[in-house]
mmCIF file of C-alpha atoms in Angstrom:
data_model
loop_
_atom_site.group_PDB
_atom_site.id
_atom_site.type_symbol
_atom_site.label_atom_id
_atom_site.label_comp_id
_atom_site.label_asym_id
_atom_site.label_seq_id
_atom_site.Cartn_x
_atom_site.Cartn_y
_atom_site.Cartn_z
ATOM 1 C CA MET O 1410 64.043 114.515 83.226
ATOM 2 C CA SER O 1411 60.968 112.465 82.302
ATOM 3 C CA VAL O 1412 62.484 111.689 78.908
ATOM 4 C CA ILE O 1413 65.620 110.331 80.597
ATOM 5 C CA VAL O 1414 63.570 108.246 83.027
ATOM 6 C CA THR O 1415 61.544 106.779 80.170
ATOM 7 C CA ARG O 1416 64.702 105.954 78.232
ATOM 8 C CA LEU O 1417 66.325 104.263 81.207
ATOM 9 C CA ARG O 1418 63.199 102.337 82.124
ATOM 10 C CA ALA O 1419 62.912 101.060 78.551
ATOM 11 C CA ALA O 1420 66.514 99.854 78.834
ATOM 12 C CA GLY O 1421 65.599 97.790 81.883
ATOM 13 C CA CYS O 1422 66.876 100.062 84.670
ATOM 14 C CA VAL O 1423 64.736 99.186 87.678
ATOM 15 C CA PHE O 1424 65.604 102.355 89.596
ATOM 16 C CA ALA O 1425 65.309 104.663 86.605
ATOM 17 C CA GLU O 1426 64.239 107.744 88.589
ATOM 18 C CA ASP O 1427 67.136 107.496 91.021
ATOM 19 C CA GLU O 1428 69.610 106.847 88.229
ATOM 20 C CA ALA O 1429 68.307 109.815 86.249
ATOM 21 C CA ASP O 1430 68.864 112.081 89.258
ATOM 22 C CA LEU O 1431 72.446 110.862 89.592
ATOM 23 C CA LEU O 1432 73.183 111.303 85.903
ATOM 24 C CA VAL O 1433 71.747 114.816 85.841
ATOM 25 C CA SER O 1434 73.649 115.875 88.969
ATOM 26 C CA THR O 1435 76.945 114.422 87.677
ATOM 27 C CA ALA O 1436 76.870 115.610 84.055
ATOM 28 C CA ARG O 1437 78.790 118.805 83.368
ATOM 29 C CA THR O 1438 77.003 119.787 80.157
ATOM 30 C CA PRO O 1439 73.851 118.770 78.245
ATOM 31 C CA ALA O 1440 76.039 116.962 75.724
ATOM 32 C CA ASP O 1441 77.784 115.130 78.554
ATOM 33 C CA LEU O 1442 74.400 114.110 79.982
ATOM 34 C CA ALA O 1443 73.189 112.805 76.633
ATOM 35 C CA ALA O 1444 76.316 110.694 76.237
ATOM 36 C CA MET O 1445 75.976 109.330 79.763
ATOM 37 C CA VAL O 1446 72.353 108.358 79.195
ATOM 38 C CA ASP O 1447 73.358 106.610 75.960
ATOM 39 C CA ARG O 1448 76.056 104.608 77.749
ATOM 40 C CA ARG O 1449 73.755 103.605 80.569
ATOM 41 C CA ALA O 1450 70.953 102.617 78.178
ATOM 42 C CA ALA O 1451 73.484 100.480 76.314
ATOM 43 C CA GLY O 1452 74.093 98.464 79.502
ATOM 44 C CA LEU O 1453 77.226 100.047 80.944
ATOM 45 C CA PRO O 1454 77.152 99.838 84.768
ATOM 46 C CA LEU O 1455 75.843 103.028 86.334
ATOM 47 C CA GLU O 1456 79.034 103.413 88.367
ATOM 48 C CA HIS O 1457 81.186 103.266 85.241
ATOM 49 C CA VAL O 1458 78.983 105.889 83.606
ATOM 50 C CA LEU O 1459 79.183 108.177 86.631
ATOM 51 C CA GLY O 1460 82.871 107.478 87.232
ATOM 52 C CA TRP O 1461 82.282 106.723 90.895
ATOM 53 C CA ALA O 1462 80.530 104.332 93.264
ATOM 54 C CA GLU O 1463 79.147 105.045 96.716
ATOM 55 C CA PHE O 1464 80.810 102.817 99.297
ATOM 56 C CA CYS O 1465 80.769 103.267 103.068
ATOM 57 C CA GLY O 1466 79.591 106.836 102.564
ATOM 58 C CA LEU O 1467 82.479 107.674 100.225
ATOM 59 C CA ARG O 1468 82.574 108.407 96.517
ATOM 60 C CA ILE O 1469 85.065 105.866 95.185
ATOM 61 C CA ALA O 1470 86.454 106.530 91.712
ATOM 62 C CA VAL O 1471 85.626 103.579 89.433
ATOM 63 C CA ASP O 1472 86.987 103.521 85.895
ATOM 64 C CA ALA O 1473 85.550 101.482 83.015
ATOM 65 C CA GLY O 1474 86.347 97.784 83.373
ATOM 66 C CA VAL O 1475 87.197 98.026 87.072
ATOM 67 C CA PHE O 1476 85.296 95.929 89.629
ATOM 68 C CA VAL O 1477 82.513 97.939 91.261
ATOM 69 C CA PRO O 1478 82.553 97.605 95.074
ATOM 70 C CA ARG O 1479 79.368 95.943 96.339
ATOM 71 C CA ARG O 1480 77.375 97.259 99.249
ATOM 72 C CA ARG O 1481 77.575 93.889 101.041
ATOM 73 C CA THR O 1482 81.347 94.322 101.266
ATOM 74 C CA GLU O 1483 80.801 97.256 103.624
ATOM 75 C CA PHE O 1484 80.333 94.540 106.264
ATOM 76 C CA LEU O 1485 83.903 93.334 105.717
ATOM 77 C CA VAL O 1486 85.157 96.889 106.244
ATOM 78 C CA ARG O 1487 83.159 97.223 109.462
ATOM 79 C CA GLU O 1488 84.585 93.948 110.777
ATOM 80 C CA ALA O 1489 88.109 95.020 109.855
ATOM 81 C CA ALA O 1490 87.714 98.431 111.490
ATOM 82 C CA ALA O 1491 86.650 96.757 114.723
ATOM 83 C CA LEU O 1492 89.840 94.667 114.723
ATOM 84 C CA ALA O 1493 92.345 97.343 113.725
ATOM 85 C CA GLY O 1494 94.216 98.738 116.702
ATOM 86 C CA PRO O 1495 95.928 102.146 116.961
ATOM 87 C CA ARG O 1496 98.300 102.913 114.079
ATOM 88 C CA ALA O 1497 97.409 99.629 112.404
ATOM 89 C CA VAL O 1498 99.313 98.331 109.379
ATOM 90 C CA VAL O 1499 96.661 97.432 106.794
ATOM 91 C CA VAL O 1500 97.060 95.623 103.459
ATOM 92 C CA ASP O 1501 94.264 95.475 100.866
ATOM 93 C CA LEU O 1502 94.964 92.574 98.464
ATOM 94 C CA CYS O 1503 92.984 92.157 95.236
ATOM 95 C CA CYS O 1504 92.169 95.778 95.957
ATOM 96 C CA GLY O 1505 90.353 96.645 92.718
ATOM 97 C CA SER O 1506 89.451 100.317 93.040
ATOM 98 C CA GLY O 1507 91.004 100.454 96.506
ATOM 99 C CA ALA O 1508 87.585 100.959 98.065
ATOM 100 C CA LEU O 1509 88.098 98.712 101.102
ATOM 101 C CA GLY O 1510 91.361 100.245 102.230
ATOM 102 C CA ALA O 1511 90.167 103.792 101.602
ATOM 103 C CA ALA O 1512 86.956 103.153 103.532
ATOM 104 C CA LEU O 1513 88.816 101.595 106.449
ATOM 105 C CA VAL O 1514 91.117 104.604 106.718
ATOM 106 C CA ALA O 1515 88.129 106.964 106.531
ATOM 107 C CA SER O 1516 86.458 105.126 109.408
ATOM 108 C CA ARG O 1517 89.416 105.719 111.745
ATOM 109 C CA ARG O 1518 90.377 108.758 113.788
ATOM 110 C CA ASP O 1519 93.954 107.595 114.245
ATOM 111 C CA GLN O 1520 96.653 107.059 111.645
ATOM 112 C CA VAL O 1521 96.648 103.888 109.529
ATOM 113 C CA GLU O 1522 99.545 102.642 107.413
ATOM 114 C CA LEU O 1523 97.793 101.475 104.245
ATOM 115 C CA HIS O 1524 99.172 99.358 101.402
ATOM 116 C CA ALA O 1525 97.158 97.903 98.501
ATOM 117 C CA ALA O 1526 97.890 95.652 95.536
ATOM 118 C CA ASP O 1527 96.178 94.281 92.446
ATOM 119 C CA ILE O 1528 97.271 92.379 89.355
ATOM 120 C CA ASP O 1529 95.037 94.366 86.966
ATOM 121 C CA PRO O 1530 96.777 97.535 85.641
ATOM 122 C CA ALA O 1531 93.433 99.319 85.132
ATOM 123 C CA ALA O 1532 92.458 98.613 88.735
ATOM 124 C CA VAL O 1533 95.833 99.803 89.988
ATOM 125 C CA ARG O 1534 95.495 103.114 88.122
ATOM 126 C CA CYS O 1535 92.073 103.595 89.655
ATOM 127 C CA ALA O 1536 93.137 102.512 93.138
ATOM 128 C CA ARG O 1537 96.034 104.958 93.167
ATOM 129 C CA ARG O 1538 93.539 107.820 92.982
ATOM 130 C CA ASN O 1539 91.436 106.489 95.844
ATOM 131 C CA VAL O 1540 94.225 105.195 98.058
ATOM 132 C CA ALA O 1541 96.454 108.248 97.600
ATOM 133 C CA ALA O 1542 93.645 110.333 99.071
ATOM 134 C CA ALA O 1543 93.801 108.020 102.098
ATOM 135 C CA GLY O 1544 97.573 108.408 102.398
ATOM 136 C CA GLY O 1545 98.345 104.875 101.192
ATOM 137 C CA GLN O 1546 100.511 103.152 98.596
ATOM 138 C CA VAL O 1547 99.357 100.918 95.714
ATOM 139 C CA TYR O 1548 101.459 98.231 94.008
ATOM 140 C CA GLU O 1549 100.877 96.304 90.784
ATOM 141 C CA GLY O 1550 101.448 92.563 90.819
ATOM 142 C CA ASP O 1551 100.195 89.137 91.799
ATOM 143 C CA LEU O 1552 98.927 89.036 95.397
ATOM 144 C CA TYR O 1553 101.850 89.489 97.845
ATOM 145 C CA GLU O 1554 104.570 89.589 95.161
ATOM 146 C CA PRO O 1555 104.768 93.403 94.759
ATOM 147 C CA LEU O 1556 104.493 94.248 98.479
ATOM 148 C CA PRO O 1557 107.558 95.642 100.255
ATOM 149 C CA ALA O 1558 109.453 92.874 102.065
ATOM 150 C CA ALA O 1559 109.505 95.092 105.158
ATOM 151 C CA LEU O 1560 105.808 94.332 105.653
ATOM 152 C CA ARG O 1561 106.436 90.640 106.365
ATOM 153 C CA GLY O 1562 105.299 89.807 109.865
ATOM 154 C CA ARG O 1563 103.981 93.349 110.450
ATOM 155 C CA VAL O 1564 100.472 93.364 108.963
ATOM 156 C CA ASP O 1565 97.737 93.854 111.555
ATOM 157 C CA VAL O 1566 94.769 93.664 109.170
ATOM 158 C CA LEU O 1567 94.866 91.919 105.796
ATOM 159 C CA LEU O 1568 91.810 92.579 103.627
ATOM 160 C CA ALA O 1569 91.444 90.221 100.683
ATOM 161 C CA ASN O 1570 88.214 90.573 98.714
ATOM 162 C CA VAL O 1571 89.318 87.756 96.426
ATOM 163 C CA PRO O 1572 87.282 86.573 93.422
ATOM 164 C CA TYR O 1573 85.114 83.675 94.600
ATOM 165 C CA VAL O 1574 82.713 82.930 91.748
ATOM 166 C CA PRO O 1575 83.285 79.392 90.352
ATOM 167 C CA THR O 1576 84.424 79.526 86.729
ATOM 168 C CA GLU O 1577 81.370 77.695 85.390
ATOM 169 C CA GLU O 1578 79.062 80.201 87.103
ATOM 170 C CA ILE O 1579 80.553 83.341 85.554
ATOM 171 C CA GLY O 1580 77.979 83.090 82.774
ATOM 172 C CA LEU O 1581 75.177 83.332 85.342
ATOM 173 C CA LEU O 1582 76.276 86.740 86.606
ATOM 174 C CA PRO O 1583 74.343 89.885 85.628
ATOM 175 C CA PRO O 1584 75.564 91.316 82.302
ATOM 176 C CA GLU O 1585 76.875 94.449 84.040
ATOM 177 C CA ALA O 1586 79.417 92.308 85.885
ATOM 178 C CA ARG O 1587 79.958 89.559 83.320
ATOM 179 C CA ILE O 1588 80.570 91.902 80.399
ATOM 180 C CA HIS O 1589 81.902 95.098 81.929
ATOM 181 C CA GLU O 1590 84.106 93.986 84.840
ATOM 182 C CA ALA O 1591 87.495 92.313 84.500
ATOM 183 C CA ARG O 1592 87.215 88.523 84.624
ATOM 184 C CA VAL O 1593 90.257 88.370 86.897
ATOM 185 C CA ALA O 1594 88.170 90.167 89.538
ATOM 186 C CA LEU O 1595 85.361 87.593 89.341
ATOM 187 C CA ASP O 1596 86.750 84.145 88.508
ATOM 188 C CA GLY O 1597 87.746 82.095 91.541
ATOM 189 C CA GLY O 1598 88.549 78.880 89.683
ATOM 190 C CA ALA O 1599 86.749 75.553 89.607
ATOM 191 C CA ASP O 1600 85.264 75.798 93.108
ATOM 192 C CA GLY O 1601 85.687 79.555 93.558
ATOM 193 C CA LEU O 1602 88.449 79.192 96.143
ATOM 194 C CA ASP O 1603 91.651 79.064 94.074
ATOM 195 C CA VAL O 1604 92.779 82.626 94.836
ATOM 196 C CA LEU O 1605 91.637 82.389 98.438
ATOM 197 C CA ARG O 1606 93.852 79.334 98.987
ATOM 198 C CA ARG O 1607 96.892 81.208 97.709
ATOM 199 C CA VAL O 1608 96.131 84.195 99.933
ATOM 200 C CA THR O 1609 95.588 82.058 103.015
ATOM 201 C CA ALA O 1610 98.669 79.894 102.491
ATOM 202 C CA ALA O 1611 101.019 82.876 102.645
ATOM 203 C CA ALA O 1612 99.072 84.987 105.144
ATOM 204 C CA PRO O 1613 100.958 83.748 108.245
ATOM 205 C CA LEU O 1614 104.208 85.025 106.707
ATOM 206 C CA TRP O 1615 102.805 88.555 106.431
ATOM 207 C CA LEU O 1616 100.526 88.861 109.448
ATOM 208 C CA ALA O 1617 101.856 90.107 112.745
ATOM 209 C CA PRO O 1618 101.222 87.800 115.716
ATOM 210 C CA GLY O 1619 97.565 88.351 116.530
ATOM 211 C CA GLY O 1620 96.978 89.886 113.088
ATOM 212 C CA HIS O 1621 93.836 89.162 111.092
ATOM 213 C CA LEU O 1622 92.983 88.074 107.545
ATOM 214 C CA LEU O 1623 89.439 88.905 106.395
ATOM 215 C CA VAL O 1624 87.792 87.548 103.252
ATOM 216 C CA GLU O 1625 84.271 87.716 101.884
ATOM 217 C CA THR O 1626 82.738 84.457 100.715
ATOM 218 C CA SER O 1627 79.405 82.848 99.899
ATOM 219 C CA GLU O 1628 77.364 80.943 102.455
ATOM 220 C CA ARG O 1629 77.930 77.641 100.659
ATOM 221 C CA GLN O 1630 81.707 78.139 100.652
ATOM 222 C CA VAL O 1631 82.023 78.876 104.357
ATOM 223 C CA SER O 1632 82.917 75.392 105.596
ATOM 224 C CA ARG O 1633 85.673 74.916 103.005
ATOM 225 C CA THR O 1634 87.004 78.408 103.675
ATOM 226 C CA VAL O 1635 87.138 77.752 107.416
ATOM 227 C CA GLU O 1636 88.955 74.458 106.793
ATOM 228 C CA THR O 1637 91.470 76.254 104.570
ATOM 229 C CA PHE O 1638 92.148 78.912 107.199
ATOM 230 C CA ALA O 1639 92.628 76.328 109.927
ATOM 231 C CA GLY O 1640 94.841 74.165 107.708
ATOM 232 C CA ASP O 1641 97.154 77.116 107.129
ATOM 233 C CA GLY O 1642 97.517 77.836 110.821
ATOM 234 C CA LEU O 1643 94.947 80.601 111.265
ATOM 235 C CA ILE O 1644 92.252 80.594 113.934
ATOM 236 C CA PRO O 1645 88.991 81.001 111.939
ATOM 237 C CA ARG O 1646 85.849 82.863 112.856
ATOM 238 C CA VAL O 1647 82.740 83.450 110.723
ATOM 239 C CA ALA O 1648 80.814 86.729 110.815
ATOM 240 C CA VAL O 1649 77.435 87.109 109.120
ATOM 241 C CA SER O 1650 75.314 90.170 108.337
ATOM 242 C CA ASP O 1651 71.664 89.367 107.680
ATOM 243 C CA GLU O 1652 71.052 92.978 106.662
ATOM 244 C CA LEU O 1653 73.642 92.962 103.870
ATOM 245 C CA ASN O 1654 73.458 89.231 103.102
ATOM 246 C CA ALA O 1655 77.202 89.126 103.663
ATOM 247 C CA THR O 1656 79.491 86.432 105.027
ATOM 248 C CA VAL O 1657 83.041 87.164 106.144
ATOM 249 C CA VAL O 1658 85.607 84.664 107.369
ATOM 250 C CA ILE O 1659 88.248 86.055 109.721
ATOM 251 C CA GLY O 1660 91.482 84.207 110.363
ATOM 252 C CA THR O 1661 93.820 85.237 113.168
ATOM 253 C CA ARG O 1662 97.493 84.392 113.324
ATOM 254 C CA PRO O 1663 97.982 83.024 116.828
ATOM 255 C CA ALA O 1664 100.109 85.075 119.164
ATOM 256 C CA PRO O 1665 102.533 83.123 121.372
ATOM 257 C CA GLY O 1666 100.478 81.040 123.790
ATOM 258 C CA ASP O 1667 97.200 81.828 121.985
ATOM 259 C CA THR O 1668 95.070 78.720 121.454
ATOM 260 C CA GLY O 1669 91.975 80.625 120.229
ATOM 261 C CA LEU O 1670 88.603 79.190 119.319
ATOM 262 C CA ALA O 1671 86.675 79.186 116.080
ATOM 263 C CA GLY O 1672 83.256 80.769 116.231
ATOM 264 C CA LEU O 1673 80.446 82.563 114.480
ATOM 265 C CA SER O 1674 79.048 86.035 115.031
ATOM 266 C CA ARG O 1675 75.920 87.350 113.388
ATOM 267 C CA GLU O 1676 74.934 90.936 112.779
ATOM 268 C CA VAL O 1677 71.170 91.279 112.495
ATOM 269 C CA GLY O 1678 69.863 94.334 110.698
#
């Protein structure tokens, strides 16, 4: 074990001891362990080496090249779970590994109708393993395009962890993300909001009256995101977790007679 820790520390792994424990517990054979240590020392994300990422207490399968769910995004799942009523219809757009939808289903005691979609074939293959375990369906295609038409106007909770890194800032990301995750999962266009705008523009067509769209964004993008939601007919609200350094914007499709108010809620941890 000490040899592995030394190797990982030399490669720049800050939590070398913890990573060594995970590698040892996951490897099936000594040869498998040696290969895993080599891949991690070469800079491959730990989750891609292990084949899974911990998210909301679950082990989410994560294949090479697929976006690794971040811990801060657990806040988005918590917010969504609080909004989902009994037998909710849930759609996870830009689903990546399917972590958000799978975690939301796992947090519920009642039945959830789950659908997920992503444009990246590698992500879709990965998501099908995670979402199938949650009783959901995964579709390959661009945003809403592959979803069944029968979902229009029926979605209670729409999760969209869209890419929101401005194109010019991709080069500033840690190498594990910049090199080993699909660019389509990171690049949000010139101001980071290109994909978000497309999601928001069509959301009212898919949401049920009173349904909710939830997106994660950065603190500096909040005002523009709120303006986009409001401009597309959604009632915006901002939720912030100090503990996870996470910001989520929630847009609600007004029900008949609902005038709603924008607001901000803060979770302090």
